[in-house]
Amino acid sequence: MPNLGPMEWILILLVLILLFGAKKLPDTARALGQSLRMFKKETSKMSEEDEERQTVKAQAEPVAPPAAQIPPVTPSVEDRLRVLEEENRRLRESQQPVSSQNEQRSN
């Protein structure tokens, strides 16, 4: 892209003055400056929000412990069967004295 010399700048300014008029040109430049400031502020705000989301997401992700250290959540079938058999045995033992007492009373 060629460099713009002083003659080109003067020509551009004259075209702008003819298009917008001498009174509207400062207002147009001011509005353009405000628009650019607002745009810059919004883009910086968006980048800050993205950084915050990444930070929150990184903090929210729990670190999973190694699989070897995690105890089983539910007991295995064998463990449950063993517990039920023990409970069954205790219930039978507790029922035997009551049954023998009932037999003695009936006699």
Tab-separated table of N, CA, C and O in Angstrom:
chain	number	residue	atom	x	y	z
A	1	MET	N	0.846	-1.169	0.000
A	1	MET	CA	0.000	0.000	0.000
A	1	MET	C	0.895	1.237	0.000
A	1	MET	O	1.778	1.363	0.847
A	2	PRO	N	0.645	2.147	-0.901
A	2	PRO	CA	1.506	3.337	-0.985
A	2	PRO	C	1.254	4.281	0.187
A	2	PRO	O	0.161	4.334	0.749
A	3	ASN	N	2.284	5.020	0.546
A	3	ASN	CA	2.164	6.007	1.627
A	3	ASN	C	1.356	7.205	1.143
A	3	ASN	O	1.459	7.633	-0.009
A	4	LEU	N	0.571	7.766	2.039
A	4	LEU	CA	-0.224	8.945	1.695
A	4	LEU	C	0.596	10.195	1.997
A	4	LEU	O	1.053	10.404	3.118
A	5	GLY	N	0.728	11.043	1.010
A	5	GLY	CA	1.466	12.301	1.173
A	5	GLY	C	0.535	13.413	1.587
A	5	GLY	O	-0.685	13.222	1.735
A	6	PRO	N	1.082	14.605	1.763
A	6	PRO	CA	0.259	15.736	2.201
A	6	PRO	C	-0.831	16.105	1.190
A	6	PRO	O	-1.937	16.492	1.581
A	7	MET	N	-0.577	15.953	-0.058
A	7	MET	CA	-1.588	16.289	-1.067
A	7	MET	C	-2.775	15.333	-0.993
A	7	MET	O	-3.932	15.754	-1.130
A	8	GLU	N	-2.505	14.058	-0.760
A	8	GLU	CA	-3.594	13.087	-0.649
A	8	GLU	C	-4.458	13.368	0.579
A	8	GLU	O	-5.682	13.265	0.533
A	9	TRP	N	-3.815	13.718	1.698
A	9	TRP	CA	-4.558	14.028	2.919
A	9	TRP	C	-5.443	15.264	2.720
A	9	TRP	O	-6.591	15.299	3.175
A	10	ILE	N	-4.926	16.264	2.058
A	10	ILE	CA	-5.717	17.478	1.794
A	10	ILE	C	-6.914	17.136	0.918
A	10	ILE	O	-8.037	17.593	1.162
A	11	LEU	N	-6.689	16.307	-0.080
A	11	LEU	CA	-7.782	15.901	-0.968
A	11	LEU	C	-8.854	15.114	-0.196
A	11	LEU	O	-10.047	15.351	-0.374
A	12	ILE	N	-8.430	14.217	0.674
A	12	ILE	CA	-9.378	13.436	1.479
A	12	ILE	C	-10.178	14.353	2.386
A	12	ILE	O	-11.398	14.222	2.515
A	13	LEU	N	-9.531	15.320	3.040
A	13	LEU	CA	-10.222	16.269	3.912
A	13	LEU	C	-11.230	17.112	3.138
A	13	LEU	O	-12.349	17.365	3.613
A	14	LEU	N	-10.869	17.554	1.939
A	14	LEU	CA	-11.801	18.338	1.126
A	14	LEU	C	-13.034	17.518	0.747
A	14	LEU	O	-14.170	18.018	0.799
A	15	VAL	N	-12.840	16.250	0.403
A	15	VAL	CA	-13.970	15.387	0.056
A	15	VAL	C	-14.871	15.191	1.271
A	15	VAL	O	-16.104	15.250	1.167
A	16	LEU	N	-14.274	14.990	2.437
A	16	LEU	CA	-15.065	14.826	3.659
A	16	LEU	C	-15.865	16.088	3.983
A	16	LEU	O	-17.031	16.015	4.383
A	17	ILE	N	-15.236	17.249	3.826
A	17	ILE	CA	-15.942	18.501	4.110
A	17	ILE	C	-17.099	18.690	3.130
A	17	ILE	O	-18.196	19.110	3.512
A	18	LEU	N	-16.879	18.336	1.883
A	18	LEU	CA	-17.952	18.461	0.895
A	18	LEU	C	-19.094	17.492	1.189
A	18	LEU	O	-20.265	17.828	1.016
A	19	LEU	N	-18.754	16.281	1.618
A	19	LEU	CA	-19.794	15.285	1.893
A	19	LEU	C	-20.599	15.610	3.155
A	19	LEU	O	-21.820	15.548	3.153
A	20	PHE	N	-19.903	15.913	4.237
A	20	PHE	CA	-20.579	16.084	5.519
A	20	PHE	C	-20.844	17.537	5.876
A	20	PHE	O	-21.670	17.819	6.734
A	21	GLY	N	-20.123	18.455	5.342
A	21	GLY	CA	-20.269	19.858	5.712
A	21	GLY	C	-19.336	20.182	6.859
A	21	GLY	O	-18.926	19.316	7.635
A	22	ALA	N	-18.981	21.451	6.979
A	22	ALA	CA	-18.008	21.893	7.982
A	22	ALA	C	-18.556	21.762	9.399
A	22	ALA	O	-17.806	21.540	10.339
A	23	LYS	N	-19.860	21.898	9.580
A	23	LYS	CA	-20.439	21.844	10.929
A	23	LYS	C	-20.602	20.404	11.421
A	23	LYS	O	-20.470	20.134	12.602
A	24	LYS	N	-20.899	19.500	10.530
A	24	LYS	CA	-21.139	18.121	10.949
A	24	LYS	C	-19.855	17.316	11.088
A	24	LYS	O	-19.849	16.277	11.739
A	25	LEU	N	-18.778	17.759	10.488
A	25	LEU	CA	-17.529	16.993	10.527
A	25	LEU	C	-16.999	16.791	11.947
A	25	LEU	O	-16.646	15.666	12.312
A	26	PRO	N	-16.933	17.822	12.824
A	26	PRO	CA	-16.467	17.577	14.199
A	26	PRO	C	-17.390	16.635	14.974
A	26	PRO	O	-16.923	15.782	15.740
A	27	ASP	N	-18.695	16.798	14.764
A	27	ASP	CA	-19.638	15.896	15.449
A	27	ASP	C	-19.466	14.464	14.979
A	27	ASP	O	-19.518	13.521	15.781
A	28	THR	N	-19.249	14.290	13.698
A	28	THR	CA	-19.041	12.949	13.147
A	28	THR	C	-17.756	12.340	13.695
A	28	THR	O	-17.722	11.164	14.069
A	29	ALA	N	-16.691	13.134	13.759
A	29	ALA	CA	-15.419	12.636	14.300
A	29	ALA	C	-15.575	12.267	15.776
A	29	ALA	O	-15.050	11.245	16.234
A	30	ARG	N	-16.314	13.099	16.533
A	30	ARG	CA	-16.529	12.827	17.950
A	30	ARG	C	-17.336	11.534	18.129
A	30	ARG	O	-17.015	10.691	18.968
A	31	ALA	N	-18.368	11.360	17.335
A	31	ALA	CA	-19.187	10.147	17.417
A	31	ALA	C	-18.365	8.917	17.038
A	31	ALA	O	-18.493	7.856	17.658
A	32	LEU	N	-17.501	9.065	16.035
A	32	LEU	CA	-16.635	7.950	15.638
A	32	LEU	C	-15.670	7.584	16.769
A	32	LEU	O	-15.466	6.410	17.074
A	33	GLY	N	-15.104	8.602	17.423
A	33	GLY	CA	-14.197	8.356	18.547
A	33	GLY	C	-14.902	7.661	19.704
A	33	GLY	O	-14.366	6.724	20.320
A	34	GLN	N	-16.125	8.107	20.020
A	34	GLN	CA	-16.890	7.470	21.098
A	34	GLN	C	-17.247	6.036	20.740
A	34	GLN	O	-17.166	5.133	21.593
A	35	SER	N	-17.584	5.805	19.506
A	35	SER	CA	-17.915	4.440	19.073
A	35	SER	C	-16.712	3.524	19.191
A	35	SER	O	-16.828	2.382	19.644
A	36	LEU	N	-15.547	4.033	18.783
A	36	LEU	CA	-14.332	3.225	18.897
A	36	LEU	C	-13.991	2.934	20.359
A	36	LEU	O	-13.572	1.827	20.698
A	37	ARG	N	-14.171	3.930	21.258
A	37	ARG	CA	-13.919	3.697	22.687
A	37	ARG	C	-14.863	2.649	23.256
A	37	ARG	O	-14.450	1.764	24.009
A	38	MET	N	-16.143	2.757	22.893
A	38	MET	CA	-17.115	1.771	23.374
A	38	MET	C	-16.784	0.377	22.856
A	38	MET	O	-16.858	-0.600	23.599
A	39	PHE	N	-16.398	0.296	21.596
A	39	PHE	CA	-16.040	-0.993	21.010
A	39	PHE	C	-14.842	-1.596	21.730
A	39	PHE	O	-14.829	-2.775	22.067
A	40	LYS	N	-13.835	-0.770	21.988
A	40	LYS	CA	-12.635	-1.252	22.682
A	40	LYS	C	-12.983	-1.716	24.099
A	40	LYS	O	-12.507	-2.748	24.570
A	41	LYS	N	-13.849	-0.962	24.796
A	41	LYS	CA	-14.244	-1.325	26.160
A	41	LYS	C	-15.001	-2.656	26.170
A	41	LYS	O	-14.756	-3.520	27.017
A	42	GLU	N	-15.910	-2.830	25.231
A	42	GLU	CA	-16.696	-4.076	25.173
A	42	GLU	C	-15.825	-5.279	24.827
A	42	GLU	O	-16.002	-6.355	25.386
A	43	THR	N	-14.893	-5.106	23.907
A	43	THR	CA	-14.025	-6.242	23.558
A	43	THR	C	-13.119	-6.608	24.724
A	43	THR	O	-12.874	-7.792	24.972
A	44	SER	N	-12.630	-5.610	25.471
A	44	SER	CA	-11.796	-5.934	26.639
A	44	SER	C	-12.640	-6.606	27.719
A	44	SER	O	-12.179	-7.519	28.408
A	45	LYS	N	-13.902	-6.176	27.865
A	45	LYS	CA	-14.800	-6.789	28.844
A	45	LYS	C	-15.077	-8.251	28.473
A	45	LYS	O	-15.110	-9.121	29.336
A	46	MET	N	-15.263	-8.497	27.176
A	46	MET	CA	-15.507	-9.872	26.725
A	46	MET	C	-14.296	-10.759	26.989
A	46	MET	O	-14.436	-11.905	27.427
A	47	SER	N	-13.094	-10.251	26.739
A	47	SER	CA	-11.898	-11.057	26.989
A	47	SER	C	-11.716	-11.325	28.483
A	47	SER	O	-11.296	-12.413	28.885
A	48	GLU	N	-12.063	-10.339	29.339
A	48	GLU	CA	-11.979	-10.551	30.790
A	48	GLU	C	-12.975	-11.618	31.233
A	48	GLU	O	-12.658	-12.462	32.078
A	49	GLU	N	-14.190	-11.584	30.669
A	49	GLU	CA	-15.193	-12.596	31.020
A	49	GLU	C	-14.743	-13.983	30.589
A	49	GLU	O	-14.957	-14.960	31.313
A	50	ASP	N	-14.112	-14.078	29.420
A	50	ASP	CA	-13.607	-15.368	28.966
A	50	ASP	C	-12.531	-15.890	29.905
A	50	ASP	O	-12.497	-17.075	30.238
A	51	GLU	N	-11.641	-14.995	30.357
A	51	GLU	CA	-10.602	-15.405	31.300
A	51	GLU	C	-11.206	-15.861	32.622
A	51	GLU	O	-10.762	-16.840	33.222
A	52	GLU	N	-12.248	-15.144	33.091
A	52	GLU	CA	-12.912	-15.531	34.342
A	52	GLU	C	-13.568	-16.902	34.198
A	52	GLU	O	-13.490	-17.731	35.098
A	53	ARG	N	-14.219	-17.141	33.064
A	53	ARG	CA	-14.860	-18.439	32.849
A	53	ARG	C	-13.834	-19.554	32.851
A	53	ARG	O	-14.061	-20.619	33.419
A	54	GLN	N	-12.690	-19.313	32.203
A	54	GLN	CA	-11.661	-20.335	32.179
A	54	GLN	C	-11.108	-20.583	33.563
A	54	GLN	O	-10.830	-21.716	33.941
A	55	THR	N	-10.957	-19.525	34.355
A	55	THR	CA	-10.446	-19.674	35.718
A	55	THR	C	-11.444	-20.437	36.577
A	55	THR	O	-11.072	-21.357	37.303
A	56	VAL	N	-12.721	-20.066	36.490
A	56	VAL	CA	-13.757	-20.751	37.273
A	56	VAL	C	-13.869	-22.203	36.836
A	56	VAL	O	-13.991	-23.105	37.662
A	57	LYS	N	-13.802	-22.446	35.543
A	57	LYS	CA	-13.900	-23.810	35.033
A	57	LYS	C	-12.721	-24.650	35.515
A	57	LYS	O	-12.889	-25.796	35.901
A	58	ALA	N	-11.529	-24.063	35.512
A	58	ALA	CA	-10.352	-24.796	35.973
A	58	ALA	C	-10.452	-25.100	37.466
A	58	ALA	O	-10.046	-26.160	37.922
A	59	GLN	N	-11.017	-24.169	38.238
A	59	GLN	CA	-11.154	-24.398	39.676
A	59	GLN	C	-12.278	-25.377	39.971
A	59	GLN	O	-12.221	-26.115	40.948
A	60	ALA	N	-13.309	-25.393	39.128
A	60	ALA	CA	-14.461	-26.246	39.385
A	60	ALA	C	-14.208	-27.701	39.023
A	60	ALA	O	-14.848	-28.591	39.563
A	61	GLU	N	-13.276	-27.953	38.121
A	61	GLU	CA	-13.004	-29.331	37.724
A	61	GLU	C	-12.258	-30.047	38.846
A	61	GLU	O	-11.135	-29.695	39.178
A	62	PRO	N	-12.883	-31.033	39.466
A	62	PRO	CA	-12.201	-31.753	40.543
A	62	PRO	C	-11.136	-32.676	39.965
A	62	PRO	O	-11.271	-33.204	38.873
A	63	VAL	N	-10.111	-32.840	40.743
A	63	VAL	CA	-9.047	-33.739	40.341
A	63	VAL	C	-9.419	-35.130	40.828
A	63	VAL	O	-9.631	-35.351	42.024
A	64	ALA	N	-9.535	-36.068	39.921
A	64	ALA	CA	-9.939	-37.419	40.277
A	64	ALA	C	-8.752	-38.152	40.910
A	64	ALA	O	-7.648	-38.132	40.379
A	65	PRO	N	-8.967	-38.787	42.058
A	65	PRO	CA	-7.884	-39.556	42.663
A	65	PRO	C	-7.605	-40.802	41.826
A	65	PRO	O	-8.453	-41.254	41.068
A	66	PRO	N	-6.428	-41.368	41.976
A	66	PRO	CA	-6.120	-42.578	41.221
A	66	PRO	C	-7.113	-43.686	41.547
A	66	PRO	O	-7.637	-43.781	42.650
A	67	ALA	N	-7.359	-44.547	40.588
A	67	ALA	CA	-8.371	-45.597	40.733
A	67	ALA	C	-8.014	-46.595	41.835
A	67	ALA	O	-8.889	-47.192	42.434
A	68	ALA	N	-6.744	-46.769	42.135
A	68	ALA	CA	-6.339	-47.743	43.139
A	68	ALA	C	-6.759	-47.307	44.543
A	68	ALA	O	-6.966	-48.139	45.413
A	69	GLN	N	-6.925	-46.012	44.779
A	69	GLN	CA	-7.259	-45.532	46.105
A	69	GLN	C	-8.764	-45.443	46.347
A	69	GLN	O	-9.181	-45.223	47.464
A	70	ILE	N	-9.564	-45.591	45.329
A	70	ILE	CA	-11.010	-45.469	45.482
A	70	ILE	C	-11.578	-46.798	45.966
A	70	ILE	O	-11.436	-47.818	45.306
A	71	PRO	N	-12.222	-46.808	47.149
A	71	PRO	CA	-12.843	-48.050	47.611
A	71	PRO	C	-14.104	-48.324	46.799
A	71	PRO	O	-14.725	-47.401	46.280
A	72	PRO	N	-14.501	-49.582	46.688
A	72	PRO	CA	-15.726	-49.861	45.944
A	72	PRO	C	-16.920	-49.232	46.654
A	72	PRO	O	-17.038	-49.280	47.877
A	73	VAL	N	-17.806	-48.648	45.871
A	73	VAL	CA	-18.957	-47.956	46.428
A	73	VAL	C	-19.965	-48.957	46.965
A	73	VAL	O	-20.501	-48.800	48.054
A	74	THR	N	-20.247	-49.992	46.206
A	74	THR	CA	-21.178	-51.029	46.653
A	74	THR	C	-20.397	-52.305	46.897
A	74	THR	O	-19.445	-52.606	46.201
A	75	PRO	N	-20.802	-53.049	47.915
A	75	PRO	CA	-20.093	-54.299	48.167
A	75	PRO	C	-20.337	-55.291	47.036
A	75	PRO	O	-21.352	-55.235	46.341
A	76	SER	N	-19.404	-56.176	46.878
A	76	SER	CA	-19.548	-57.171	45.824
A	76	SER	C	-20.666	-58.159	46.180
A	76	SER	O	-21.166	-58.191	47.303
A	77	VAL	N	-21.037	-58.958	45.220
A	77	VAL	CA	-22.119	-59.928	45.430
A	77	VAL	C	-21.735	-60.912	46.522
A	77	VAL	O	-22.564	-61.269	47.371
A	78	GLU	N	-20.479	-61.323	46.527
A	78	GLU	CA	-20.028	-62.280	47.549
A	78	GLU	C	-20.132	-61.679	48.942
A	78	GLU	O	-20.552	-62.346	49.895
A	79	ASP	N	-19.736	-60.401	49.069
A	79	ASP	CA	-19.818	-59.749	50.378
A	79	ASP	C	-21.267	-59.632	50.847
A	79	ASP	O	-21.581	-59.887	52.014
A	80	ARG	N	-22.156	-59.254	49.945
A	80	ARG	CA	-23.568	-59.145	50.326
A	80	ARG	C	-24.143	-60.502	50.711
A	80	ARG	O	-24.906	-60.617	51.670
A	81	LEU	N	-23.764	-61.542	49.979
A	81	LEU	CA	-24.248	-62.893	50.274
A	81	LEU	C	-23.747	-63.340	51.647
A	81	LEU	O	-24.512	-63.909	52.443
A	82	ARG	N	-22.483	-63.048	51.944
A	82	ARG	CA	-21.923	-63.433	53.237
A	82	ARG	C	-22.647	-62.705	54.371
A	82	ARG	O	-22.995	-63.298	55.382
A	83	VAL	N	-22.917	-61.415	54.208
A	83	VAL	CA	-23.624	-60.649	55.237
A	83	VAL	C	-25.028	-61.204	55.443
A	83	VAL	O	-25.501	-61.363	56.580
A	84	LEU	N	-25.721	-61.521	54.349
A	84	LEU	CA	-27.072	-62.085	54.474
A	84	LEU	C	-27.062	-63.444	55.157
A	84	LEU	O	-27.952	-63.754	55.975
A	85	GLU	N	-26.083	-64.271	54.857
A	85	GLU	CA	-25.994	-65.583	55.514
A	85	GLU	C	-25.754	-65.429	57.008
A	85	GLU	O	-26.350	-66.139	57.818
A	86	GLU	N	-24.898	-64.487	57.385
A	86	GLU	CA	-24.649	-64.256	58.812
A	86	GLU	C	-25.918	-63.750	59.507
A	86	GLU	O	-26.236	-64.183	60.614
A	87	GLU	N	-26.623	-62.870	58.862
A	87	GLU	CA	-27.867	-62.369	59.448
A	87	GLU	C	-28.908	-63.474	59.566
A	87	GLU	O	-29.606	-63.587	60.586
A	88	ASN	N	-28.978	-64.311	58.575
A	88	ASN	CA	-29.901	-65.456	58.601
A	88	ASN	C	-29.551	-66.386	59.757
A	88	ASN	O	-30.428	-66.867	60.482
A	89	ARG	N	-28.276	-66.658	59.945
A	89	ARG	CA	-27.837	-67.535	61.030
A	89	ARG	C	-28.196	-66.932	62.386
A	89	ARG	O	-28.718	-67.614	63.267
A	90	ARG	N	-27.975	-65.636	62.561
A	90	ARG	CA	-28.328	-64.992	63.834
A	90	ARG	C	-29.824	-65.036	64.092
A	90	ARG	O	-30.262	-65.280	65.215
A	91	LEU	N	-30.611	-64.827	63.050
A	91	LEU	CA	-32.066	-64.897	63.231
A	91	LEU	C	-32.515	-66.300	63.624
A	91	LEU	O	-33.385	-66.472	64.475
A	92	ARG	N	-31.930	-67.309	63.017
A	92	ARG	CA	-32.290	-68.693	63.362
A	92	ARG	C	-31.917	-68.995	64.807
A	92	ARG	O	-32.665	-69.634	65.535
A	93	GLU	N	-30.721	-68.513	65.203
A	93	GLU	CA	-30.299	-68.758	66.584
A	93	GLU	C	-31.215	-68.023	67.563
A	93	GLU	O	-31.513	-68.544	68.631
A	94	SER	N	-31.636	-66.848	67.217
A	94	SER	CA	-32.523	-66.124	68.124
A	94	SER	C	-33.917	-66.753	68.149
A	94	SER	O	-34.617	-66.668	69.149
A	95	GLN	N	-34.338	-67.430	67.081
A	95	GLN	CA	-35.640	-68.082	67.032
A	95	GLN	C	-35.647	-69.411	67.775
A	95	GLN	O	-36.677	-69.824	68.282
A	96	GLN	N	-34.541	-70.076	67.862
A	96	GLN	CA	-34.507	-71.383	68.527
A	96	GLN	C	-34.871	-71.301	69.999
A	96	GLN	O	-35.674	-72.090	70.474
A	97	PRO	N	-34.344	-70.388	70.800
A	97	PRO	CA	-34.758	-70.346	72.205
A	97	PRO	C	-36.247	-70.026	72.353
A	97	PRO	O	-36.912	-70.575	73.211
A	98	VAL	N	-36.784	-69.190	71.512
A	98	VAL	CA	-38.202	-68.867	71.606
A	98	VAL	C	-39.023	-70.095	71.264
A	98	VAL	O	-40.022	-70.406	71.919
A	99	SER	N	-38.630	-70.860	70.265
A	99	SER	CA	-39.351	-72.067	69.882
A	99	SER	C	-39.302	-73.098	71.000
A	99	SER	O	-40.305	-73.746	71.292
A	100	SER	N	-38.164	-73.250	71.637
A	100	SER	CA	-38.062	-74.228	72.708
A	100	SER	C	-38.886	-73.786	73.918
A	100	SER	O	-39.466	-74.619	74.615
A	101	GLN	N	-38.984	-72.509	74.180
A	101	GLN	CA	-39.808	-72.025	75.291
A	101	GLN	C	-41.284	-72.264	75.005
A	101	GLN	O	-42.044	-72.653	75.885
A	102	ASN	N	-41.709	-72.084	73.758
A	102	ASN	CA	-43.108	-72.320	73.399
A	102	ASN	C	-43.449	-73.803	73.538
A	102	ASN	O	-44.558	-74.155	73.952
A	103	GLU	N	-42.521	-74.674	73.216
A	103	GLU	CA	-42.772	-76.104	73.336
A	103	GLU	C	-42.907	-76.506	74.809
A	103	GLU	O	-43.728	-77.340	75.164
A	104	GLN	N	-42.104	-75.898	75.673
A	104	GLN	CA	-42.187	-76.206	77.091
A	104	GLN	C	-43.503	-75.732	77.668
A	104	GLN	O	-44.081	-76.377	78.535
A	105	ARG	N	-43.994	-74.628	77.244
A	105	ARG	CA	-45.259	-74.103	77.759
A	105	ARG	C	-46.433	-74.968	77.327
A	105	ARG	O	-47.383	-75.154	78.066
A	106	SER	N	-46.351	-75.457	76.133
A	106	SER	CA	-47.461	-76.297	75.654
A	106	SER	C	-47.511	-77.647	76.393
A	106	SER	O	-48.553	-78.247	76.475
A	107	ASN	N	-46.411	-78.074	76.933
A	107	ASN	CA	-46.398	-79.355	77.650
A	107	ASN	C	-46.891	-79.170	79.015
A	107	ASN	O	-47.440	-79.152	79.819
